[in-house]
Amino acid sequence: MTILALGLNHKTAPVEIRERLTFGPDIIVGALRNLSEHPAVDEAVILSTCNRTELYCTIDDDAQASVADWISDFHGLEQGRVSPYLYSHLGNAAVQHLLRVSCGLDSLVLGEPQILGQVKSAFQTANASGTTRKLLCRLFQHAFSVAKQIRTDTAIGNSPVSVAFAAVSLAKQIFSDLSEQTALLIGAGETIELAARHLHQNGIGHMIVANRTVEKAHNLAAQFEGYAIALTELSGHLAEADIVISSTASPLPVLGKGTVESALKERKHRPIFMVDIAVPRDIEPEVSDLSDIYLYTVDDLDEVIQENMRSRQEAAEQAEEIIERYVDEFIGWLRSLDAVELIQDYRNQGELLRDEVLKKALQQLNKGKSPEEALQFLARTLTNKLLHTPSSQLRQAGFDGQTELLEAANTLFQLKQLDSTS
């Protein structure tokens, strides 16, 4: 079995492709089970965020292409339309990729902390669905441990840089004084909570939180002196908003062009700044065609983000060094699995020989032999039986000139070390 990391992200695919390949909460469990039923897949985890969709699997060595085909087939897309945007990593490279993703080194925002929670959630979903076993469980726990160490040992997370922070920074560039503006936040997840926090810290005048579950929206809005509405009430409050930031898990847009047009008329065409962080998108792309609307997607935030992440570059280099060391550690553990069965077989063989000789020694005692004679027989016979095959093989290796095998045996049995202490 080989570890495979396969997927696409903000670097390899535009948002219109990424949104077609997401695995929302309503389909993720079914997708995991479907993937795990693939004849070449043993274990599986699916990570799906606004910036990436990735499969982590243990697969047969030659099954990489068929797993790539699965992701297209599951979403009903032609393979040729998806394959140009996919990347894949095998073995060591797959381990390194997951560690980099978990630490935020592969994120749109360098070192952003949200991704670790998303990776943990993806693993927990897969684990609860029964699609993970020993290998992926060990790999993901290893990734979580490394991410925690990097957060502790480097300054990767010290600067307040995130997609939410970038959205608020852009709003500040457009509206010089946020105290006179009203922000409408659509959704109540972690990204929206971060956006709310940044807006509040920057003195936003008013805040409205819209969510499918009004109670969750109310709990978030109450922290920042805002008020909550249901998603069905959006059209009645959109005209109040100068800033709209949206990040829901809805498979379909929650704001259409007609609704926004009506709000603009009511506002007498005062502009609205909109940031759609969701994938699939929450705001219909056609909204950007309207005058007095400034609509940005996650891809458009890249320039803002680049300006705010320079301080993390040095920490990122330190993190890469830590990751390299821990990739080697995991691969070492993985290689050790190859020896487990051999060790067990060797121990079983030794125990069989022990039982065989012990039985004969006990028979001698029963026939009247003294305990000393029985013990000498036991020690001599067991030693001969344990050493016979290795001695025979080493003798043959010497005859055949197999010096590498002789050197390996010397290392295995630590014979030089034994000589030096005698």
XYZ file of C-alpha atoms in Angstrom:
422
model
C 0.000 0.000 0.000
C 1.091 3.550 -0.822
C -0.111 6.865 0.658
C -1.671 9.162 -1.962
C -2.572 12.845 -1.640
C -4.567 13.978 -4.677
C -6.558 17.128 -5.286
C -6.667 20.717 -6.438
C -6.421 24.079 -4.701
C -6.410 27.842 -5.178
C -3.012 27.623 -6.887
C -3.999 25.065 -9.518
C -7.703 25.724 -10.187
C -9.961 28.791 -10.481
C -12.997 29.121 -8.236
C -15.421 28.012 -10.979
C -13.649 24.625 -11.064
C -13.150 24.335 -7.299
C -16.822 24.922 -6.581
C -17.788 22.031 -8.878
C -15.581 19.625 -6.913
C -16.456 20.423 -3.315
C -17.765 17.837 -0.871
C -20.330 19.594 1.313
C -21.483 18.284 4.699
C -24.559 16.724 3.062
C -22.532 14.428 0.781
C -19.172 13.962 2.526
C -20.039 10.741 4.386
C -21.517 9.118 1.283
C -18.494 10.202 -0.741
C -16.085 8.718 1.800
C -17.863 5.389 1.758
C -18.049 5.401 -2.021
C -14.337 6.144 -2.277
C -13.439 3.465 0.276
C -15.370 0.931 -1.832
C -13.012 1.621 -4.746
C -11.196 -1.692 -5.330
C -7.757 -0.081 -5.068
C -8.444 2.089 -1.981
C -7.983 0.809 1.562
C -8.324 3.980 3.702
C -9.642 7.435 2.809
C -9.989 10.988 4.142
C -11.561 13.840 2.131
C -10.565 17.431 2.911
C -12.885 19.993 1.309
C -12.585 23.735 2.003
C -13.178 26.917 0.021
C -9.597 26.788 -1.245
C -8.949 23.070 -1.731
C -10.414 19.629 -2.293
C -8.030 16.789 -1.466
C -8.222 13.028 -1.105
C -5.825 11.241 1.242
C -5.852 7.501 0.600
C -3.860 4.351 1.027
C -3.900 2.685 -2.378
C -2.411 -0.089 -4.463
C 0.852 1.077 -6.027
C -0.570 1.505 -9.544
C -3.999 2.956 -8.652
C -3.208 6.678 -8.779
C -4.933 7.291 -12.136
C -8.104 5.438 -11.185
C -8.481 7.511 -7.997
C -8.083 10.675 -10.088
C -10.862 9.375 -12.334
C -13.060 8.765 -9.272
C -13.180 12.426 -8.266
C -14.401 13.416 -11.746
C -16.904 10.582 -11.968
C -18.349 11.268 -8.516
C -19.162 14.858 -9.486
C -20.400 13.895 -12.941
C -17.684 15.815 -14.791
C -15.619 14.779 -17.781
C -12.196 13.589 -16.666
C -10.492 15.784 -19.242
C -12.091 18.851 -17.705
C -10.750 18.099 -14.231
C -7.386 16.407 -14.781
C -5.447 19.563 -15.848
C -6.063 21.085 -12.422
C -5.171 18.054 -10.293
C -1.916 17.407 -8.454
C -0.890 14.195 -6.752
C 1.788 13.170 -4.270
C 2.840 9.640 -3.375
C 4.642 8.200 -0.354
C 7.077 10.657 1.252
C 5.727 13.525 -0.852
C 2.157 12.804 0.307
C 3.261 12.870 3.958
C 5.116 16.141 3.426
C 2.095 17.658 1.657
C -0.302 16.865 4.515
C 2.120 18.306 7.066
C 2.508 21.486 5.004
C -1.265 21.801 4.576
C -1.925 21.269 8.294
C 0.619 23.944 9.230
C -0.842 26.496 6.805
C 2.220 26.511 4.544
C 0.130 25.619 1.486
C -2.724 28.026 2.243
C -3.789 31.130 0.366
C -2.823 32.949 3.567
C 0.587 31.692 4.697
C 0.362 30.150 8.140
C -3.370 30.738 8.593
C -4.671 28.750 11.580
C -8.132 27.782 10.295
C -6.856 24.999 8.055
C -5.693 22.873 11.002
C -9.228 22.808 12.385
C -10.539 21.900 8.941
C -8.030 19.046 8.606
C -8.999 17.766 12.064
C -12.677 17.931 11.132
C -12.021 16.040 7.872
C -10.183 13.306 9.755
C -12.867 13.045 12.448
C -15.565 12.675 9.778
C -13.595 9.952 8.010
C -12.827 8.190 11.278
C -16.493 8.248 12.321
C -17.429 6.922 8.874
C -15.094 3.964 9.293
C -12.811 4.842 6.372
C -9.584 5.204 8.361
C -7.421 2.566 9.995
C -3.922 2.276 11.416
C -1.932 4.055 8.708
C -4.023 7.201 8.115
C -4.854 7.459 11.818
C -1.138 7.553 12.613
C -0.417 9.968 9.738
C -3.075 12.522 10.707
C -2.208 12.391 14.419
C 1.404 12.957 13.383
C 0.340 15.966 11.296
C -1.602 17.479 14.205
C 1.387 17.072 16.513
C 3.767 18.692 14.018
C 1.385 21.605 13.405
C 1.154 22.221 17.151
C 4.940 22.208 17.495
C 5.372 24.647 14.604
C 2.828 27.015 16.177
C 4.817 26.825 19.423
C 8.358 26.992 18.036
C 7.964 29.549 15.225
C 6.237 32.890 14.683
C 4.167 31.530 11.812
C 0.863 32.554 13.418
C 1.872 35.812 15.084
C 0.650 38.223 12.402
C -3.148 38.582 12.112
C -3.360 37.487 8.489
C -6.319 35.457 7.202
C -8.867 35.561 4.405
C -11.218 37.312 6.826
C -8.505 39.796 7.785
C -7.781 40.448 4.093
C -11.474 41.098 3.420
C -11.664 43.649 6.246
C -8.377 45.261 5.131
C -9.851 45.735 1.667
C -13.010 47.231 3.169
C -10.853 49.746 5.054
C -9.213 50.776 1.788
C -12.607 51.436 0.220
C -14.279 53.040 3.254
C -11.820 55.187 5.148
C -14.043 55.319 8.256
C -15.744 52.028 9.101
C -17.575 53.632 12.033
C -20.081 55.072 9.574
C -20.682 51.776 7.747
C -22.965 48.781 8.228
C -21.634 45.284 7.627
C -23.834 42.333 6.707
C -22.190 38.983 7.436
C -23.780 35.935 5.824
C -23.027 32.672 7.631
C -21.908 32.003 11.196
C -18.869 29.740 10.801
C -15.269 30.318 11.810
C -14.411 32.578 8.838
C -17.404 34.842 9.470
C -16.589 34.936 13.175
C -13.050 36.085 12.326
C -14.437 38.723 9.958
C -16.810 39.931 12.686
C -13.937 40.148 15.154
C -11.755 42.164 12.742
C -14.636 44.501 11.837
C -15.403 45.094 15.503
C -11.741 45.803 16.255
C -11.716 48.325 13.414
C -14.753 50.167 14.773
C -17.517 49.068 12.401
C -20.664 51.155 12.911
C -23.306 48.428 12.717
C -23.244 44.685 12.185
C -25.923 42.292 10.929
C -25.409 38.504 10.950
C -27.592 36.358 8.667
C -27.655 32.591 8.981
C -29.931 29.660 8.246
C -30.042 28.951 11.994
C -31.034 32.245 13.586
C -29.983 31.180 17.079
C -26.402 30.625 15.894
C -26.455 34.014 14.142
C -27.752 35.644 17.330
C -25.001 34.081 19.460
C -22.360 35.486 17.108
C -23.971 38.912 16.654
C -24.388 39.364 20.404
C -20.610 39.194 20.895
C -20.141 42.271 18.698
C -23.204 44.380 19.513
C -24.941 43.359 16.280
C -28.272 41.751 15.531
C -29.289 38.560 13.784
C -31.627 37.721 10.911
C -32.556 34.552 9.030
C -31.284 33.949 5.495
C -34.865 34.337 4.275
C -34.786 37.952 5.503
C -31.737 38.929 3.417
C -33.677 40.814 0.765
C -35.308 42.980 3.443
C -31.983 44.056 5.000
C -29.523 44.092 2.098
C -30.147 47.777 1.384
C -28.818 48.624 4.857
C -25.423 47.072 4.102
C -22.360 48.974 2.890
C -20.194 45.872 3.340
C -21.280 42.292 2.668
C -19.028 39.342 3.581
C -20.431 35.891 2.862
C -19.189 32.412 3.746
C -21.817 29.670 3.983
C -21.855 25.986 3.062
C -24.832 26.454 0.754
C -24.556 24.489 -2.511
C -26.445 27.298 -4.315
C -26.040 31.124 -4.265
C -27.847 32.883 -1.425
C -27.726 36.282 -3.152
C -28.883 36.722 -6.733
C -28.562 39.592 -9.181
C -32.238 40.601 -8.872
C -32.087 40.914 -5.080
C -28.962 43.057 -5.274
C -30.494 45.284 -7.987
C -33.505 45.958 -5.777
C -31.251 46.833 -2.843
C -29.236 49.276 -4.975
C -32.413 51.086 -6.029
C -33.458 51.406 -2.406
C -29.984 52.733 -1.540
C -30.203 55.246 -4.387
C -27.150 53.530 -5.878
C -24.817 54.094 -2.967
C -22.090 51.466 -3.566
C -21.867 48.110 -1.800
C -18.573 46.314 -1.205
C -19.021 42.526 -1.328
C -16.617 39.691 -0.521
C -17.706 36.150 -1.376
C -15.402 33.797 0.522
C -17.553 30.715 -0.050
C -16.881 27.838 -2.440
C -19.337 27.105 -4.036
C -19.984 30.822 -4.353
C -22.726 32.469 -2.277
C -23.173 35.463 -4.590
C -24.067 35.011 -8.258
C -21.094 36.052 -10.426
C -23.426 38.235 -12.535
C -23.762 40.574 -9.537
C -20.321 41.953 -10.444
C -21.821 43.350 -13.670
C -23.940 45.835 -11.701
C -22.797 49.409 -11.347
C -21.997 50.458 -7.767
C -21.185 46.868 -6.759
C -17.597 45.914 -5.913
C -17.586 42.120 -5.720
C -14.480 40.171 -4.721
C -13.989 36.406 -4.427
C -11.335 34.521 -2.474
C -9.109 34.566 -5.546
C -9.245 38.377 -5.683
C -7.922 38.679 -2.127
C -4.515 37.311 -3.057
C -2.843 40.718 -3.562
C -4.067 42.012 -0.200
C -2.901 38.858 1.490
C 0.567 39.040 -0.078
C 1.107 42.475 1.463
C 0.295 41.196 4.937
C 2.253 37.969 5.072
C 5.860 39.020 4.537
C 6.517 38.789 8.261
C 5.691 35.085 8.136
C 8.239 34.135 5.488
C 11.135 33.585 7.868
C 8.933 31.536 10.185
C 7.782 29.510 7.188
C 11.380 28.590 6.353
C 11.871 27.359 9.920
C 8.628 25.401 9.649
C 9.790 23.722 6.427
C 12.916 22.481 8.223
C 10.808 21.069 11.060
C 8.486 19.378 8.575
C 11.382 17.778 6.723
C 12.581 16.210 9.974
C 9.150 14.903 10.886
C 8.516 13.494 7.420
C 11.624 11.369 7.932
C 10.332 10.308 11.346
C 6.992 9.160 9.929
C 8.606 7.365 6.992
C 10.881 5.595 9.480
C 7.816 4.384 11.378
C 6.237 3.335 8.078
C 9.311 1.319 7.104
C 9.311 -0.345 10.513
C 5.921 -1.860 9.658
C 7.653 -3.963 7.016
C 9.678 -5.641 9.776
C 6.745 -6.299 12.117
C 5.569 -9.471 10.365
C 9.139 -10.745 10.009
C 9.809 -10.158 13.708
C 6.584 -11.922 14.647
C 7.437 -14.912 12.441
C 10.937 -15.079 13.957
C 9.563 -14.961 17.493
C 6.958 -17.624 16.678
C 9.697 -19.870 15.287
C 11.798 -19.390 18.438
C 8.836 -20.136 20.684
C 8.058 -23.338 18.765
C 11.662 -24.492 19.180
C 11.555 -23.593 22.879
C 8.363 -25.575 23.440
C 9.747 -28.554 21.518
C 12.977 -28.701 23.536
C 11.226 -27.961 26.830
C 8.885 -30.894 26.213
C 11.874 -33.211 25.701
C 13.611 -31.866 28.821
C 10.489 -32.511 30.913
C 10.313 -36.040 29.492
C 13.891 -36.620 30.669
C 12.950 -35.456 34.163
C 9.998 -37.849 34.165
C 12.351 -40.690 33.173
C 14.554 -40.037 36.179
C 17.230 -37.688 34.794
C 18.544 -35.200 37.334
C 17.407 -31.527 37.064
C 21.005 -30.534 36.255
C 21.159 -32.985 33.333
C 17.757 -31.860 32.046
C 18.774 -28.186 32.221
C 22.066 -28.871 30.427
C 20.140 -30.737 27.720
C 17.654 -27.877 27.445
C 20.364 -25.208 27.148
C 22.573 -27.135 24.732
C 19.767 -28.349 22.453
C 17.912 -25.004 22.330
C 21.157 -23.154 21.542
C 21.994 -25.567 18.732
C 18.517 -25.374 17.236
C 18.376 -21.560 17.387
C 21.840 -21.148 15.861
C 21.779 -23.955 13.294
C 19.982 -22.181 10.436
C 21.708 -18.776 10.831
C 25.118 -20.496 11.092
C 24.431 -22.565 7.996
C 23.306 -19.510 6.018
C 26.322 -17.432 7.148
C 28.692 -20.250 6.205
C 27.111 -20.395 2.744
C 27.275 -16.594 2.435
C 31.009 -16.737 3.170
C 31.464 -19.477 0.567
C 29.526 -17.415 -2.022
C 31.368 -14.182 -1.179
C 28.188 -12.393 0.002
C 30.032 -9.835 2.114
C 26.972 -7.533 2.393
C 25.015 -10.319 4.089
C 27.923 -10.999 6.469
C 28.140 -7.281 7.334
C 24.360 -7.123 7.861
C 24.566 -10.132 10.192
C 27.366 -8.455 12.108
C 25.154 -5.378 12.556
C 22.077 -7.451 13.395
C 23.795 -9.588 16.054
C 26.150 -6.810 17.269
C 29.064 -9.254 17.283
C 31.793 -6.598 17.334
C 30.097 -4.937 20.258
C 29.963 -8.325 22.003
C 33.703 -8.878 21.342
C 34.633 -5.465 22.738
C 32.904 -6.118 26.054
C 34.169 -9.642 26.579
